[in-house]
Short mmCIF file of C-alpha atoms in Angstrom, two decimals:
data_model
loop_
_atom_site.label_atom_id
_atom_site.label_comp_id
_atom_site.label_asym_id
_atom_site.label_seq_id
_atom_site.Cartn_x
_atom_site.Cartn_y
_atom_site.Cartn_z
CA MET X 1 -111.45 58.46 -2.27
CA PHE X 2 -112.18 57.72 -5.92
CA ARG X 3 -115.71 56.58 -5.08
CA VAL X 4 -116.51 59.79 -3.20
CA LEU X 5 -115.12 61.86 -6.10
CA PHE X 6 -117.23 59.84 -8.57
CA LEU X 7 -120.39 60.44 -6.54
CA MET X 8 -119.70 64.18 -6.29
CA ILE X 9 -119.08 64.47 -10.04
CA ALA X 10 -122.23 62.47 -10.88
CA LEU X 11 -124.34 64.60 -8.54
CA LEU X 12 -122.85 67.84 -9.88
CA ALA X 13 -123.48 66.74 -13.47
CA GLY X 14 -127.10 65.98 -12.63
CA LEU X 15 -127.65 69.35 -11.00
CA ILE X 16 -126.08 71.25 -13.89
CA ALA X 17 -127.70 69.30 -16.70
CA GLY X 18 -131.14 69.13 -15.03
CA PRO X 19 -132.31 72.73 -15.74
CA TYR X 20 -131.25 72.51 -19.39
CA LEU X 21 -133.21 69.32 -19.87
CA SER X 22 -136.25 70.43 -17.87
CA GLY X 23 -138.27 71.34 -20.96
CA GLN X 24 -137.41 68.26 -22.98
CA GLN X 25 -136.32 65.72 -20.54
CA GLY X 26 -139.27 63.42 -20.86
CA TYR X 27 -139.81 60.94 -18.10
CA VAL X 28 -138.70 57.49 -16.96
CA ARG X 29 -141.34 54.76 -16.50
CA ILE X 30 -140.54 51.65 -14.47
CA GLU X 31 -143.35 49.12 -14.40
CA THR X 32 -143.45 45.95 -12.29
CA ALA X 33 -146.20 43.38 -11.94
CA ASN X 34 -148.31 45.50 -9.58
CA THR X 35 -146.67 48.92 -9.47
CA ILE X 36 -145.71 51.62 -11.93
CA TYR X 37 -142.97 54.13 -11.12
CA GLU X 38 -142.72 57.37 -13.14
CA MET X 39 -140.01 59.98 -12.55
CA SER X 40 -137.99 62.60 -14.37
CA LEU X 41 -134.49 61.89 -15.68
CA THR X 42 -132.97 64.25 -13.11
CA THR X 43 -134.71 62.42 -10.30
CA LEU X 44 -133.38 59.10 -11.64
CA VAL X 45 -129.83 60.44 -11.67
CA ILE X 46 -130.19 61.73 -8.12
CA PHE X 47 -131.72 58.40 -7.03
CA PHE X 48 -128.88 56.53 -8.70
CA VAL X 49 -126.23 58.64 -6.91
CA VAL X 50 -127.93 58.23 -3.55
CA ALA X 51 -128.20 54.45 -4.05
CA LEU X 52 -124.51 54.22 -4.87
CA ALA X 53 -123.72 56.32 -1.80
CA ILE X 54 -125.73 53.96 0.40
CA ILE X 55 -124.04 50.90 -1.11
CA TYR X 56 -120.58 52.41 -0.66
CA THR X 57 -121.40 53.34 2.94
CA LEU X 58 -122.55 49.83 3.77
CA GLU X 59 -119.39 48.40 2.17
CA TRP X 60 -117.23 50.73 4.25
CA ILE X 61 -119.02 49.72 7.47
CA VAL X 62 -118.65 45.99 6.74
CA THR X 63 -114.97 46.37 5.76
CA ARG X 64 -114.30 48.43 8.86
CA PHE X 65 -115.92 45.77 11.04
CA PHE X 66 -113.89 42.93 9.60
CA ARG X 67 -110.72 44.98 9.70
CA LEU X 68 -111.36 45.68 13.35
CA SER X 69 -111.85 41.96 13.99
CA SER X 70 -108.65 41.16 12.10
CA ASN X 71 -106.70 43.79 14.05
CA THR X 72 -108.09 42.42 17.29
CA TYR X 73 -107.09 38.88 16.30
CA ASN X 74 -103.62 40.05 15.25
CA TRP X 75 -103.21 41.92 18.52
CA PHE X 76 -103.99 38.82 20.56
CA SER X 77 -101.77 36.65 18.33
CA ARG X 78 -98.88 39.10 18.61
CA ARG X 79 -99.35 39.23 22.36
CA LYS X 80 -99.19 35.40 22.55
CA ARG X 81 -96.07 35.32 20.38
CA VAL X 82 -94.30 37.93 22.50
CA LYS X 83 -95.28 36.08 25.67
CA ALA X 84 -94.10 32.75 24.21
CA GLN X 85 -90.78 34.29 23.16
CA ARG X 86 -90.24 35.77 26.63
CA GLN X 87 -91.10 32.50 28.35
CA THR X 88 -88.83 30.57 25.97
CA LEU X 89 -85.86 32.77 26.85
CA GLU X 90 -86.65 32.47 30.56
CA GLY X 91 -86.97 28.70 30.18
CA LEU X 92 -83.58 28.41 28.45
CA MET X 93 -82.01 30.39 31.28
CA LYS X 94 -83.63 28.10 33.84
CA MET X 95 -82.39 25.09 31.89
CA ASN X 96 -78.83 26.39 32.03
CA GLU X 97 -79.27 26.94 35.77
CA GLY X 98 -80.37 23.33 36.22
CA ASP X 99 -84.00 24.09 37.15
CA TYR X 100 -85.45 21.62 34.64
CA ALA X 101 -88.97 21.54 36.07
CA LYS X 102 -89.38 25.30 35.68
CA ALA X 103 -87.66 25.22 32.30
CA GLU X 104 -90.05 22.56 31.00
CA LYS X 105 -93.06 24.55 32.17
CA LEU X 106 -91.89 27.82 30.60
CA ILE X 107 -90.70 26.37 27.29
CA GLY X 108 -93.54 23.93 26.72
CA LYS X 109 -96.48 26.01 27.98
CA ASN X 110 -96.86 28.26 24.91
CA ALA X 111 -94.77 26.24 22.49
CA LYS X 112 -97.34 26.40 19.69
CA HIS X 113 -97.29 30.21 19.76
CA SER X 114 -93.49 30.52 19.60
CA ALA X 115 -91.53 31.35 16.46
CA GLU X 116 -90.20 27.76 16.22
CA PRO X 117 -92.68 25.50 18.02
CA VAL X 118 -90.81 22.33 17.06
CA LEU X 119 -87.63 23.54 18.74
CA ASN X 120 -89.59 24.54 21.84
CA LEU X 121 -91.12 21.08 22.10
CA ILE X 122 -87.69 19.48 21.66
CA LYS X 123 -86.20 21.62 24.44
CA ALA X 124 -89.19 20.85 26.67
CA ALA X 125 -88.63 17.13 26.02
CA GLU X 126 -84.96 17.47 26.95
CA ALA X 127 -85.87 19.33 30.15
CA ALA X 128 -88.42 16.65 31.07
CA GLN X 129 -85.84 13.94 30.44
CA GLN X 130 -83.28 15.72 32.60
CA ARG X 131 -85.65 15.59 35.54
CA GLY X 132 -86.42 11.91 34.87
CA ASP X 133 -89.94 12.26 33.46
CA GLU X 134 -89.78 9.93 30.46
CA PHE X 135 -93.54 10.07 29.84
CA SER X 136 -93.57 13.85 29.40
CA ALA X 137 -90.43 13.72 27.27
CA ASN X 138 -92.05 11.22 24.91
CA ARG X 139 -95.26 13.28 24.80
CA TYR X 140 -93.37 16.40 23.74
CA LEU X 141 -91.53 14.42 21.06
CA ILE X 142 -94.84 13.08 19.68
CA GLU X 143 -96.19 16.64 19.46
CA ALA X 144 -93.01 17.78 17.72
CA THR X 145 -93.30 14.92 15.23
CA GLU X 146 -96.90 15.84 14.47
CA LEU X 147 -95.88 19.43 13.73
CA ALA X 148 -92.69 18.72 11.81
CA GLY X 149 -93.48 15.40 10.14
CA SER X 150 -91.81 12.03 10.55
CA ASP X 151 -88.82 12.84 8.32
CA ASN X 152 -87.68 15.91 10.23
CA LEU X 153 -83.97 15.50 11.03
CA VAL X 154 -83.96 17.78 14.10
CA VAL X 155 -86.79 15.88 15.78
CA GLU X 156 -85.24 12.48 15.05
CA ILE X 157 -81.87 13.60 16.42
CA ALA X 158 -83.57 14.80 19.60
CA ARG X 159 -85.49 11.53 19.86
CA THR X 160 -82.29 9.50 19.48
CA ARG X 161 -80.43 11.60 22.05
CA ILE X 162 -83.24 11.18 24.58
CA LEU X 163 -83.42 7.42 23.97
CA LEU X 164 -79.70 7.29 24.67
CA GLN X 165 -80.18 9.25 27.90
CA GLN X 166 -82.92 6.80 28.86
CA ASN X 167 -80.38 4.00 28.27
CA LYS X 168 -82.71 2.33 25.76
CA LEU X 169 -79.85 1.16 23.58
CA PRO X 170 -81.81 -1.14 21.21
CA ALA X 171 -84.29 1.63 20.40
CA ALA X 172 -81.49 4.20 20.13
CA ARG X 173 -79.59 1.85 17.82
CA SER X 174 -82.63 1.50 15.53
CA SER X 175 -83.16 5.27 15.56
CA VAL X 176 -79.57 6.13 14.73
CA ASP X 177 -79.59 3.60 11.89
CA SER X 178 -82.49 5.55 10.37
CA LEU X 179 -80.66 8.83 10.96
CA LEU X 180 -77.62 7.57 9.07
CA GLU X 181 -79.85 6.76 6.12
CA MET X 182 -81.31 10.28 6.23
CA SER X 183 -78.01 12.14 6.64
CA ASP X 184 -74.85 10.10 7.07
CA ARG X 185 -72.56 13.15 6.97
CA ASN X 186 -74.26 15.18 9.67
CA LYS X 187 -71.81 15.68 12.54
CA GLU X 188 -74.39 15.32 15.29
CA VAL X 189 -75.68 12.11 13.71
CA LEU X 190 -72.16 10.70 13.47
CA LYS X 191 -71.42 11.67 17.07
CA LEU X 192 -74.57 9.93 18.29
CA ALA X 193 -73.82 6.89 16.14
CA ALA X 194 -70.29 6.60 17.53
CA GLU X 195 -71.53 6.76 21.13
CA ILE X 196 -74.48 4.41 20.62
CA TYR X 197 -72.49 1.81 18.66
CA SER X 198 -69.69 1.98 21.21
CA ARG X 199 -72.00 1.55 24.21
CA SER X 200 -73.96 -1.26 22.55
CA LYS X 201 -70.71 -2.91 21.39
CA ALA X 202 -71.88 -2.84 17.77
CA TYR X 203 -68.30 -2.69 16.51
CA GLN X 204 -69.11 -3.96 13.02
CA ALA X 205 -71.52 -1.06 12.49
CA LEU X 206 -69.06 1.38 14.05
CA ASP X 207 -66.30 0.13 11.76
CA GLY X 208 -68.53 0.93 8.77
CA ILE X 209 -68.68 4.64 9.62
CA LEU X 210 -65.10 5.20 10.82
CA ASP X 211 -64.10 6.81 7.51
CA LEU X 212 -67.05 9.21 7.70
CA ILE X 213 -66.18 10.10 11.31
CA GLU X 214 -62.56 10.73 10.38
CA GLY X 215 -63.54 12.94 7.45
CA SER X 216 -66.03 14.95 9.50
CA GLY X 217 -63.34 16.35 11.83
CA LEU X 218 -65.64 15.55 14.74
CA PHE X 219 -62.83 14.22 16.94
CA SER X 220 -59.22 15.24 17.43
CA ALA X 221 -56.51 12.95 16.09
CA GLU X 222 -55.96 11.41 19.53
CA GLU X 223 -59.68 10.90 20.17
CA PHE X 224 -60.21 9.31 16.76
CA LYS X 225 -57.21 7.03 17.28
CA ALA X 226 -58.68 5.87 20.59
CA LEU X 227 -62.07 5.25 18.94
CA GLN X 228 -60.42 3.35 16.11
CA GLN X 229 -58.45 1.18 18.54
CA GLU X 230 -61.58 0.48 20.58
CA THR X 231 -63.43 -0.53 17.42
CA GLU X 232 -60.67 -2.78 16.11
CA ASN X 233 -60.09 -4.43 19.47
CA GLY X 234 -63.84 -4.92 19.77
CA LEU X 235 -63.91 -6.62 16.36
CA LEU X 236 -61.07 -8.92 17.43
CA ASP X 237 -62.91 -9.89 20.61
CA GLU X 238 -66.15 -10.38 18.69
CA LYS X 239 -64.56 -12.71 16.16
CA MET X 240 -62.59 -14.58 18.82
CA ASN X 241 -65.65 -15.14 21.03
CA GLU X 242 -68.04 -16.05 18.21
CA GLU X 243 -65.87 -17.94 15.71
CA GLY X 244 -62.74 -18.95 17.61
CA VAL X 245 -59.20 -18.99 16.24
CA GLU X 246 -60.15 -20.02 12.71
CA GLY X 247 -62.74 -17.27 12.38
CA LEU X 248 -60.35 -14.73 13.87
CA LEU X 249 -57.57 -15.61 11.41
CA ALA X 250 -60.00 -15.69 8.45
CA TRP X 251 -61.29 -12.24 9.41
CA TRP X 252 -57.74 -10.94 9.69
CA GLU X 253 -56.80 -12.16 6.23
CA ALA X 254 -59.88 -10.44 4.78
CA GLN X 255 -58.91 -7.04 6.19
CA PRO X 256 -57.39 -4.30 4.01
CA ARG X 257 -53.63 -3.97 3.87
CA ARG X 258 -53.64 -0.79 5.93
CA ARG X 259 -55.20 -2.62 8.85
CA ARG X 260 -53.01 -5.72 8.50
CA ASN X 261 -49.91 -3.49 8.56
CA ASP X 262 -50.97 -1.78 11.79
CA LEU X 263 -48.42 -3.05 14.32
CA GLU X 264 -50.50 -2.12 17.36
CA LEU X 265 -53.50 -4.00 16.00
CA LYS X 266 -51.31 -6.96 15.10
CA THR X 267 -50.00 -6.99 18.66
CA ALA X 268 -53.60 -7.07 19.89
CA LEU X 269 -54.21 -10.02 17.54
CA ILE X 270 -51.21 -11.82 19.03
CA GLN X 271 -52.62 -11.30 22.52
CA ARG X 272 -55.93 -12.92 21.54
CA LEU X 273 -54.24 -15.80 19.76
CA ILE X 274 -52.28 -16.53 22.94
CA ASP X 275 -55.54 -16.28 24.92
CA CYS X 276 -56.95 -18.95 22.56
CA ASN X 277 -53.82 -21.07 23.16
CA ASP X 278 -52.71 -20.77 19.52
CA HIS X 279 -49.08 -20.00 20.34
CA GLU X 280 -47.73 -21.06 16.95
CA SER X 281 -49.82 -18.53 15.00
CA ALA X 282 -49.00 -15.89 17.59
CA TYR X 283 -45.31 -16.73 17.20
CA GLU X 284 -45.46 -16.25 13.39
CA PHE X 285 -47.12 -12.86 13.73
CA THR X 286 -44.57 -11.84 16.36
CA LEU X 287 -41.74 -12.72 13.98
CA GLU X 288 -43.39 -10.60 11.26
CA ILE X 289 -43.54 -7.61 13.56
CA MET X 290 -39.96 -7.96 14.73
CA LYS X 291 -38.70 -8.17 11.14
CA LYS X 292 -40.73 -5.13 10.01
CA LEU X 293 -39.64 -2.99 12.94
CA GLY X 294 -35.99 -2.98 11.92
CA ASP X 295 -33.06 -2.36 14.21
CA ASN X 296 -33.70 1.30 14.96
CA THR X 297 -37.47 1.25 15.63
CA PRO X 298 -38.41 0.93 19.33
CA ILE X 299 -40.41 -2.13 20.33
CA SER X 300 -43.63 -1.48 22.19
CA PRO X 301 -44.06 -2.62 25.82
CA GLU X 302 -47.27 -4.41 24.76
CA LEU X 303 -45.32 -6.56 22.30
CA CYS X 304 -42.69 -7.32 24.94
CA THR X 305 -45.47 -8.43 27.28
CA GLN X 306 -46.88 -10.80 24.66
CA ILE X 307 -43.40 -12.24 24.00
CA THR X 308 -43.16 -13.15 27.68
CA ARG X 309 -46.39 -15.16 27.28
CA LEU X 310 -45.36 -17.05 24.13
CA GLN X 311 -44.88 -20.80 24.44
CA ALA X 312 -43.91 -21.79 20.90
CA GLU X 313 -42.22 -25.13 20.35
CA ASP X 314 -39.27 -23.51 18.60
CA ASN X 315 -38.53 -19.90 19.45
CA SER X 316 -34.98 -19.80 18.13
CA LYS X 317 -35.66 -17.25 15.36
CA LEU X 318 -37.42 -14.88 17.70
CA LEU X 319 -34.71 -15.39 20.32
CA LYS X 320 -32.00 -14.27 17.90
CA LEU X 321 -33.96 -11.15 16.94
CA VAL X 322 -34.55 -10.19 20.57
CA GLU X 323 -30.90 -10.87 21.50
CA LYS X 324 -29.75 -8.64 18.69
CA ARG X 325 -32.04 -5.85 19.82
CA ALA X 326 -31.12 -6.22 23.50
CA LYS X 327 -27.44 -5.68 22.75
CA ARG X 328 -28.12 -2.35 21.03
CA ALA X 329 -31.03 -1.19 23.19
CA ASP X 330 -30.91 2.13 24.99
CA GLU X 331 -31.84 2.53 28.65
CA SER X 332 -35.57 3.02 27.97
CA GLN X 333 -35.78 -0.25 26.02
CA ARG X 334 -33.24 -2.38 27.92
CA CYS X 335 -35.52 -3.50 30.75
CA CYS X 336 -38.39 -4.43 28.44
CA LEU X 337 -36.21 -6.41 26.02
CA ASN X 338 -34.28 -8.22 28.74
CA ARG X 339 -37.53 -9.24 30.38
CA ALA X 340 -38.75 -10.74 27.09
CA LEU X 341 -35.34 -12.33 26.56
CA GLY X 342 -35.37 -13.83 30.05
CA TYR X 343 -38.75 -15.47 29.50
CA LEU X 344 -37.61 -16.90 26.15
CA TYR X 345 -34.55 -18.42 27.84
CA VAL X 346 -36.75 -19.90 30.57
CA ARG X 347 -38.96 -21.52 27.91
CA ASN X 348 -35.77 -23.16 26.57
CA ASN X 349 -34.62 -24.14 30.11
CA ASP X 350 -31.52 -22.00 29.65
CA PHE X 351 -31.49 -20.63 33.19
CA ALA X 352 -27.92 -19.34 33.09
CA LYS X 353 -28.69 -16.90 30.28
CA ALA X 354 -32.09 -16.17 31.79
CA ALA X 355 -30.34 -15.17 35.04
CA GLU X 356 -28.13 -12.72 33.17
CA ALA X 357 -31.18 -11.21 31.50
CA PHE X 358 -33.07 -10.83 34.79
CA LYS X 359 -30.07 -9.17 36.40
CA GLU X 360 -30.45 -6.47 33.78
CA VAL X 361 -34.17 -6.27 34.56
CA THR X 362 -33.69 -5.94 38.32
CA ALA X 363 -31.08 -3.25 37.71
CA CYS X 364 -33.95 -0.96 36.60
CA PRO X 365 -36.09 -0.70 39.75
CA THR X 366 -38.32 2.03 38.28
CA GLN X 367 -39.45 -0.28 35.45
CA LEU X 368 -40.01 -3.42 37.50
CA GLN X 369 -43.32 -5.23 37.17
CA PRO X 370 -44.91 -7.19 40.03
CA ASN X 371 -44.06 -10.57 38.48
CA ASP X 372 -40.42 -9.64 37.83
CA VAL X 373 -39.25 -10.22 41.39
CA MET X 374 -40.92 -13.62 41.63
CA MET X 375 -39.64 -14.73 38.23
CA ALA X 376 -36.11 -13.43 38.87
CA SER X 377 -35.98 -15.26 42.21
CA TYR X 378 -37.08 -18.49 40.54
CA VAL X 379 -34.52 -18.11 37.72
CA PHE X 380 -31.66 -17.36 40.13
CA GLU X 381 -32.48 -20.47 42.15
CA GLN X 382 -32.62 -22.65 39.05
CA ALA X 383 -29.31 -21.20 37.90
CA GLY X 384 -27.77 -22.08 41.30
CA ASP X 385 -27.30 -18.49 42.46
CA LYS X 386 -29.00 -18.77 45.88
CA ALA X 387 -27.44 -15.56 47.15
CA ALA X 388 -28.89 -13.51 44.31
CA ALA X 389 -32.31 -15.11 44.85
CA GLU X 390 -32.23 -14.32 48.57
CA LYS X 391 -30.99 -10.78 47.97
CA ILE X 392 -33.79 -9.96 45.57
CA ARG X 393 -36.35 -11.33 48.04
CA GLN X 394 -34.89 -9.21 50.85
CA ASP X 395 -34.86 -6.10 48.67
CA SER X 396 -38.47 -6.73 47.70
CA LEU X 397 -39.46 -7.18 51.36
CA LYS X 398 -37.66 -4.00 52.42
CA SER X 399 -39.34 -2.09 49.63
CA ALA X 400 -42.75 -3.38 50.72
CA MET X 401 -42.07 -2.47 54.37
CA SER X 402 -40.90 1.02 53.47
CA ILE X 403 -44.09 1.62 51.57
CA GLN X 404 -46.17 0.56 54.58
CA ASP X 405 -44.23 2.92 56.85
CA LYS X 406 -44.90 5.95 54.63
CA PRO X 407 -47.67 8.43 55.51
CA ALA X 408 -51.11 7.79 54.04
CA GLU X 409 -50.72 10.42 51.31
CA THR X 410 -47.41 8.97 50.16
CA GLN X 411 -48.91 5.47 50.09
CA THR X 412 -51.74 6.74 47.94
CA GLU X 413 -49.28 8.24 45.46
CA ALA X 414 -47.27 5.00 45.39
CA LYS X 415 -50.38 2.94 44.71
CA THR X 416 -51.32 5.28 41.91
CA ASP X 417 -47.91 4.89 40.33
CA GLU X 418 -48.11 1.10 40.62
CA GLU X 419 -51.52 0.73 39.05
CA PRO X 420 -50.36 0.53 35.42
CA THR X 421 -48.00 -2.37 36.18
CA ALA X 422 -50.66 -4.04 38.29
CA LEU X 423 -53.00 -3.93 35.30
CA ILE X 424 -50.37 -5.54 33.14
CA ALA X 425 -49.90 -8.26 35.75
CA LYS X 426 -53.61 -8.96 35.81
CA ARG X 427 -53.69 -9.17 32.04
CA ASP X 428 -50.81 -11.65 32.14
#
């Protein structure tokens, strides 16, 4: 607009000033090597205005052409982006429906034209993995890495998750180690680390991030407790299998006080010491637990089970503690404590007292374990009470026959109820 106005003003000035200067305007002489140009001043002004007009016109044409090309390019680009966005949404819907082949095609086809191409490639890789095409999944991940760079957290998390789905635990372990260095407080990273370390039985590494997992709020209190117990039991097994009793005890002494005061973990330690045939060390730890529990704290069934397995040379101190507890025990604890007491008496060849203890055990039929009947029968015979031994055998036989006579559904329920005690028997 300004250029047109300038040209109009220049032209108007030339037309107005021309007549006044006609008598004294002189002339303009332009001489080149071979040609001489002579013209009036008014003609020069008009020539100058026309030249500017031509230049401005050519500039407008060129600008218009390039603007048209740019608009055309933008139109095609916008069309591709809209199409990619629509196909991405359709692909995500197909993925939720379980049609992974169609989802991969829709999400990955125009990934580079989408708003977030890296995320599209990651989703396409996940869809390919879900349908079992590991080659395509890896190809999409490589493309995502090229776009995002090697240090992109989202791509590395996706890579680790897919490696885990492919059951490539060594590679997943290496990948999650790198992720923890990049962002050790990221919840998704911690979740992947917990699963990978647990599945690969890398309990030492898992133990190193337990505090971070607890602080992240990733798991509920019950879930975290289960993970912690799995980790600590895994560490016990690892030390027992690799370094034996001495290594296991040395590792235990090196643990923080909080862990050494954990009664459940100490009970698990006792179990492994008995498995290694170190009954004396197991006996000392059992005494520690019994003294710390006090008179009013219930004793765990797991500890009772380990007491029945103990074969210490002198169990008199433990025997007194268990006797004291058994006298004051309520109904829920009576069977468990009398079972432990009965086994301690048997170890001392005191079958008369053992028989009294097993009478208390057999008086609680709902809490009986598979080995109780056999052990009670043996104790009664050794104590000279043949009638009691025969009676408990007959009762056991009748119980077994009544279970066989029940309908199939009832038998299934009975087997389900008996499974926990069967597991304990197998562990014994």
